[in-house]
mmCIF file of C-alpha atoms in Angstrom:
data_model
loop_
_atom_site.group_PDB
_atom_site.id
_atom_site.type_symbol
_atom_site.label_atom_id
_atom_site.label_comp_id
_atom_site.label_asym_id
_atom_site.label_seq_id
_atom_site.Cartn_x
_atom_site.Cartn_y
_atom_site.Cartn_z
ATOM 1 C CA MET A 1 130.244 243.102 -19.602
ATOM 2 C CA ASP A 2 132.504 243.449 -22.648
ATOM 3 C CA SER A 3 131.690 245.293 -25.871
ATOM 4 C CA VAL A 4 130.599 242.135 -27.693
ATOM 5 C CA ASP A 5 128.059 241.339 -24.975
ATOM 6 C CA ILE A 6 126.741 244.910 -25.067
ATOM 7 C CA ALA A 7 126.388 244.849 -28.842
ATOM 8 C CA SER A 8 124.479 241.586 -28.698
ATOM 9 C CA LEU A 9 121.779 243.318 -26.644
ATOM 10 C CA TYR A 10 120.933 245.613 -29.544
ATOM 11 C CA LEU A 11 121.809 243.565 -32.622
ATOM 12 C CA LYS A 12 119.978 240.515 -33.856
ATOM 13 C CA GLU A 13 123.171 239.187 -35.406
ATOM 14 C CA LEU A 14 126.805 240.299 -35.208
ATOM 15 C CA ASN A 15 129.530 238.930 -37.490
ATOM 16 C CA PHE A 16 133.268 239.612 -37.573
ATOM 17 C CA LEU A 17 134.911 239.180 -40.983
ATOM 18 C CA ALA A 18 138.623 238.905 -41.844
ATOM 19 C CA PHE A 19 139.176 237.886 -38.235
ATOM 20 C CA GLN A 20 142.727 237.735 -36.829
ATOM 21 C CA ARG A 21 142.723 235.894 -33.531
ATOM 22 C CA GLN A 22 146.068 237.222 -32.301
ATOM 23 C CA HIS A 23 144.595 240.736 -32.056
ATOM 24 C CA VAL A 24 141.532 239.801 -29.965
ATOM 25 C CA ALA A 25 141.369 239.630 -26.167
ATOM 26 C CA PHE A 26 137.846 238.244 -25.670
ATOM 27 C CA ASP A 27 136.551 234.680 -25.981
ATOM 28 C CA ILE A 28 136.006 234.046 -29.695
ATOM 29 C CA GLU A 29 133.659 231.155 -28.982
ATOM 30 C CA LYS A 30 131.001 233.745 -28.077
ATOM 31 C CA ILE A 31 130.948 235.439 -31.470
ATOM 32 C CA ASN A 32 130.350 234.676 -35.147
ATOM 33 C CA TYR A 33 133.671 235.100 -36.899
ATOM 34 C CA TYR A 34 135.158 234.376 -40.312
ATOM 35 C CA ARG A 35 138.926 234.174 -40.618
ATOM 36 C CA THR A 36 140.998 235.969 -43.230
ATOM 37 C CA GLY A 37 142.245 232.589 -44.429
ATOM 38 C CA GLU A 38 138.679 231.499 -45.167
ATOM 39 C CA PHE A 39 138.218 234.492 -47.454
ATOM 40 C CA ARG A 40 141.435 233.726 -49.312
ATOM 41 C CA ALA A 41 140.442 230.101 -49.732
ATOM 42 C CA SER A 42 136.979 231.049 -51.005
ATOM 43 C CA ALA A 43 135.706 234.621 -51.204
ATOM 44 C CA SER A 44 132.141 233.286 -51.361
ATOM 45 C CA SER A 45 132.440 232.190 -47.705
ATOM 46 C CA PHE A 46 131.923 235.848 -46.710
ATOM 47 C CA ASP A 47 128.854 236.214 -48.919
ATOM 48 C CA PRO A 48 126.182 234.850 -46.493
ATOM 49 C CA PRO A 49 126.940 237.187 -43.547
ATOM 50 C CA LEU A 50 127.215 240.189 -45.864
ATOM 51 C CA ARG A 51 123.871 239.349 -47.476
ATOM 52 C CA ARG A 52 122.221 239.249 -44.037
ATOM 53 C CA SER A 53 123.683 242.592 -42.910
ATOM 54 C CA GLU A 54 121.979 245.973 -42.909
ATOM 55 C CA PHE A 55 124.874 247.877 -41.327
ATOM 56 C CA ILE A 56 128.463 247.115 -42.309
ATOM 57 C CA TYR A 57 131.498 248.676 -40.630
ATOM 58 C CA PHE A 58 134.919 248.235 -42.257
ATOM 59 C CA ASP A 59 137.749 248.810 -39.773
ATOM 60 C CA LEU A 60 140.780 249.880 -41.796
ATOM 61 C CA ASN A 61 143.037 248.305 -39.178
ATOM 62 C CA ALA A 62 142.055 244.952 -40.705
ATOM 63 C CA ILE A 63 144.269 245.948 -43.663
ATOM 64 C CA ARG A 64 148.016 245.439 -43.301
ATOM 65 C CA SER A 65 149.775 248.736 -42.639
ATOM 66 C CA SER A 66 152.064 248.369 -45.665
ATOM 67 C CA GLU A 67 148.912 248.724 -47.789
ATOM 68 C CA SER A 68 147.357 251.434 -45.615
ATOM 69 C CA PRO A 69 150.040 253.542 -43.850
ATOM 70 C CA GLY A 70 147.451 255.813 -42.237
ATOM 71 C CA ASN A 71 146.152 253.017 -40.008
ATOM 72 C CA ARG A 72 146.102 253.786 -36.304
ATOM 73 C CA THR A 73 147.258 250.247 -35.539
ATOM 74 C CA LYS A 74 150.406 249.176 -37.369
ATOM 75 C CA ASN A 75 149.773 245.540 -38.250
ATOM 76 C CA PRO A 76 152.271 243.587 -40.374
ATOM 77 C CA SER A 77 149.543 241.181 -41.475
ATOM 78 C CA GLY A 78 145.973 241.562 -42.637
ATOM 79 C CA LEU A 79 143.993 242.141 -45.802
ATOM 80 C CA PHE A 80 145.519 243.412 -49.024
ATOM 81 C CA SER A 81 144.041 246.501 -50.666
ATOM 82 C CA GLU A 82 142.589 244.382 -53.491
ATOM 83 C CA GLU A 83 140.841 242.170 -50.932
ATOM 84 C CA ALA A 84 139.403 245.230 -49.186
ATOM 85 C CA SER A 85 138.028 246.396 -52.525
ATOM 86 C CA THR A 86 136.532 242.964 -53.218
ATOM 87 C CA LEU A 87 134.806 242.963 -49.824
ATOM 88 C CA SER A 88 133.500 246.480 -50.470
ATOM 89 C CA ARG A 89 132.020 245.340 -53.767
ATOM 90 C CA MET A 90 130.416 242.331 -52.078
ATOM 91 C CA ALA A 91 128.972 244.633 -49.410
ATOM 92 C CA GLY A 92 127.457 246.837 -52.102
ATOM 93 C CA MET A 93 125.831 243.823 -53.728
ATOM 94 C CA SER A 94 124.023 242.908 -50.499
ATOM 95 C CA ASP A 95 120.249 243.123 -50.860
ATOM 96 C CA ARG A 96 119.795 244.411 -47.313
ATOM 97 C CA VAL A 97 122.672 246.838 -46.721
ATOM 98 C CA LYS A 98 121.568 250.315 -45.609
ATOM 99 C CA MET A 99 124.825 251.833 -44.354
ATOM 100 C CA TYR A 100 128.496 251.178 -45.052
ATOM 101 C CA PHE A 101 131.112 252.762 -42.780
ATOM 102 C CA ILE A 102 134.868 252.882 -43.457
ATOM 103 C CA SER A 103 137.057 254.126 -40.599
ATOM 104 C CA PRO A 104 139.402 255.098 -38.936
ATOM 105 C CA TRP A 105 142.721 256.424 -40.187
ATOM 106 C CA ASN A 106 145.288 258.981 -39.085
ATOM 107 C CA GLU A 107 145.647 261.633 -41.762
ATOM 108 C CA SER A 108 148.944 262.927 -40.355
ATOM 109 C CA GLU A 109 150.571 259.511 -40.860
ATOM 110 C CA ASP A 110 148.974 258.763 -44.215
ATOM 111 C CA LEU A 111 152.062 258.684 -46.426
ATOM 112 C CA ASP A 112 151.310 260.318 -49.786
ATOM 113 C CA GLY A 113 147.600 260.014 -49.034
ATOM 114 C CA ILE A 114 147.631 256.293 -49.832
ATOM 115 C CA THR A 115 145.027 255.383 -47.199
ATOM 116 C CA ALA A 116 142.721 258.187 -48.325
ATOM 117 C CA ARG A 117 143.015 256.899 -51.887
ATOM 118 C CA LEU A 118 142.324 253.371 -50.691
ATOM 119 C CA VAL A 119 139.159 254.543 -48.914
ATOM 120 C CA ALA A 120 138.056 256.282 -52.118
ATOM 121 C CA GLN A 121 138.775 253.091 -54.045
ATOM 122 C CA MET A 122 136.758 250.999 -51.570
ATOM 123 C CA ALA A 123 133.873 253.475 -51.795
ATOM 124 C CA TRP A 124 133.991 253.225 -55.588
ATOM 125 C CA TYR A 125 133.794 249.408 -55.470
ATOM 126 C CA PHE A 126 130.942 249.584 -52.967
ATOM 127 C CA TRP A 127 129.071 251.878 -55.357
ATOM 128 C CA GLU A 128 129.798 249.491 -58.227
ATOM 129 C CA GLY A 129 128.356 246.628 -56.177
ATOM 130 C CA CYS A 130 125.215 248.680 -55.497
ATOM 131 C CA HIS A 131 124.918 249.487 -59.191
ATOM 132 C CA LEU A 132 125.389 245.922 -60.403
ATOM 133 C CA LYS A 133 123.503 243.970 -57.781
ATOM 134 C CA GLN A 134 120.594 241.833 -58.802
ATOM 135 C CA LEU A 135 118.024 242.060 -56.067
ATOM 136 C CA ASP A 136 116.600 238.892 -54.592
ATOM 137 C CA GLN A 137 114.637 240.767 -51.923
ATOM 138 C CA ASN A 138 111.104 239.541 -51.398
ATOM 139 C CA VAL A 139 112.060 236.482 -53.396
ATOM 140 C CA LYS A 140 109.296 233.919 -53.825
ATOM 141 C CA ARG A 141 110.093 230.288 -53.251
ATOM 142 C CA GLU A 142 108.225 229.219 -56.369
ATOM 143 C CA SER A 143 110.733 231.174 -58.463
ATOM 144 C CA LEU A 144 113.670 229.275 -56.929
ATOM 145 C CA THR A 145 115.045 225.812 -57.572
ATOM 146 C CA GLN A 146 114.597 223.645 -54.478
ATOM 147 C CA TYR A 147 117.061 220.994 -53.306
ATOM 148 C CA LEU A 148 116.127 218.595 -50.498
ATOM 149 C CA VAL A 149 118.819 217.064 -48.302
ATOM 150 C CA GLU A 150 117.897 214.305 -45.876
ATOM 151 C CA ILE A 151 120.198 214.096 -42.866
ATOM 152 C CA LYS A 152 120.589 210.740 -41.163
ATOM 153 C CA ASN A 153 120.800 212.058 -37.593
ATOM 154 C CA LEU A 154 117.998 214.624 -37.921
ATOM 155 C CA ASP A 155 114.254 214.103 -37.988
ATOM 156 C CA TYR A 156 113.652 216.541 -40.843
ATOM 157 C CA ILE A 157 114.895 217.412 -44.291
ATOM 158 C CA ILE A 158 116.972 220.532 -44.902
ATOM 159 C CA LYS A 159 115.631 222.536 -47.814
ATOM 160 C CA PHE A 160 118.058 224.487 -49.968
ATOM 161 C CA TYR A 161 117.083 227.010 -52.630
ATOM 162 C CA LYS A 162 118.972 228.500 -55.554
ATOM 163 C CA SER A 163 118.190 231.544 -57.665
ATOM 164 C CA GLU A 164 118.868 230.706 -61.300
ATOM 165 C CA ASN A 165 119.013 234.451 -62.045
ATOM 166 C CA THR A 166 121.750 235.415 -59.592
ATOM 167 C CA GLY A 167 123.269 232.086 -58.537
ATOM 168 C CA LYS A 168 122.607 232.880 -54.877
ATOM 169 C CA TRP A 169 121.818 230.099 -52.385
ATOM 170 C CA TRP A 170 119.653 229.884 -49.246
ATOM 171 C CA PHE A 171 118.518 227.236 -46.819
ATOM 172 C CA GLU A 172 115.259 227.142 -44.921
ATOM 173 C CA GLU A 173 115.664 227.662 -41.185
ATOM 174 C CA PRO A 174 113.332 225.259 -39.311
ATOM 175 C CA LEU A 175 112.403 227.464 -36.361
ATOM 176 C CA LEU A 176 109.562 226.541 -34.039
ATOM 177 C CA ASP A 177 108.283 230.087 -33.597
ATOM 178 C CA ASN A 178 105.525 230.418 -36.194
ATOM 179 C CA GLU A 179 106.171 234.119 -36.627
ATOM 180 C CA PHE A 180 109.694 233.544 -37.881
ATOM 181 C CA SER A 181 109.585 229.943 -39.081
ATOM 182 C CA ASN A 182 110.818 228.854 -42.492
ATOM 183 C CA GLN A 183 112.977 231.917 -43.073
ATOM 184 C CA LEU A 184 115.388 231.732 -45.983
ATOM 185 C CA ILE A 185 118.947 232.098 -44.691
ATOM 186 C CA PRO A 186 121.743 233.005 -47.138
ATOM 187 C CA CYS A 187 124.334 230.286 -47.642
ATOM 188 C CA THR A 188 126.910 229.184 -50.211
ATOM 189 C CA TYR A 189 126.973 226.432 -52.797
ATOM 190 C CA GLU A 190 129.865 224.887 -50.864
ATOM 191 C CA GLU A 191 127.689 224.678 -47.737
ATOM 192 C CA TYR A 192 124.989 222.917 -49.730
ATOM 193 C CA GLN A 193 127.542 220.453 -51.112
ATOM 194 C CA ALA A 194 128.931 219.698 -47.635
ATOM 195 C CA THR A 195 125.438 219.152 -46.222
ATOM 196 C CA ALA A 196 124.558 216.826 -49.095
ATOM 197 C CA LYS A 197 127.598 214.742 -48.117
ATOM 198 C CA ASP A 198 126.316 214.559 -44.521
ATOM 199 C CA LYS A 199 129.021 216.986 -43.368
ATOM 200 C CA ILE A 200 126.865 219.838 -42.111
ATOM 201 C CA PRO A 201 128.872 223.078 -41.703
ATOM 202 C CA SER A 202 128.970 224.306 -38.102
ATOM 203 C CA ARG A 203 127.222 227.571 -39.028
ATOM 204 C CA ILE A 204 124.204 225.758 -40.462
ATOM 205 C CA LEU A 205 124.192 223.188 -37.664
ATOM 206 C CA GLU A 206 124.112 225.959 -35.062
ATOM 207 C CA LEU A 207 121.186 227.682 -36.778
ATOM 208 C CA ILE A 208 119.049 224.569 -37.136
ATOM 209 C CA ASN A 209 119.717 223.477 -33.548
ATOM 210 C CA ASN A 210 118.694 226.813 -31.982
#
C-alpha cells in the first residue's frame, strides 16, 4: 500500500496542489490533484480545495530551486516565490484552516538565507490572509444568492450559492445520506459558468455522482 492509500484511510479528503506529474511515481488517477498550470491560468481554481482544508502542508520542493536554493530537491521548474506567497495568503483566508506547515529545507545549502527569508515571507502572507479573511463559516442559505442550473442528463437541479459579502461560491452536494445531505461545497464562479453551459467540470461531476 503506497503513502496515498495510507493517507486516505485517515483523511476525509486529500488534495495535491501545484502538481507536477513528472515528479510523481504513483497513479495520479487515484488522487485529487491541481496542476501548476491551472493555478497560473486562474488562481481561483485553487480556492475550493483550500477552503475545504483544515490542515495544509506546503512542500518547499514545489518551488523551483532558483527561487529557493535551500530545497532538498533541486528542481528547475515549479512555483515562483510570488506564487508561493499568493498560495500562503489564500491558505490564510480559508475559513476552516487550523494548521499550516511549511517544510523542508536544507539550511547548509540555503545561499544567503534566501529560502529562510522566503519561508518568513510566506508566513507573513499567511498571517495577512488570516487577518483579512471574511468568515463564511456557519453561513445560512437564506443569506446567500441562489442560482439553479438544470442539467439535461441528470434528474435533479444543481443549486449554486454566492455570498454577496465575500464573492465566494458553493454548490449543494446531493448526497443520499441524510446526515450529510445538502452540504455546501466550495466552488468557483468559473465552475458555475461551465455548469450553466452544460459543461459540468469533472470535479463537480465526481462529487454529485458519488
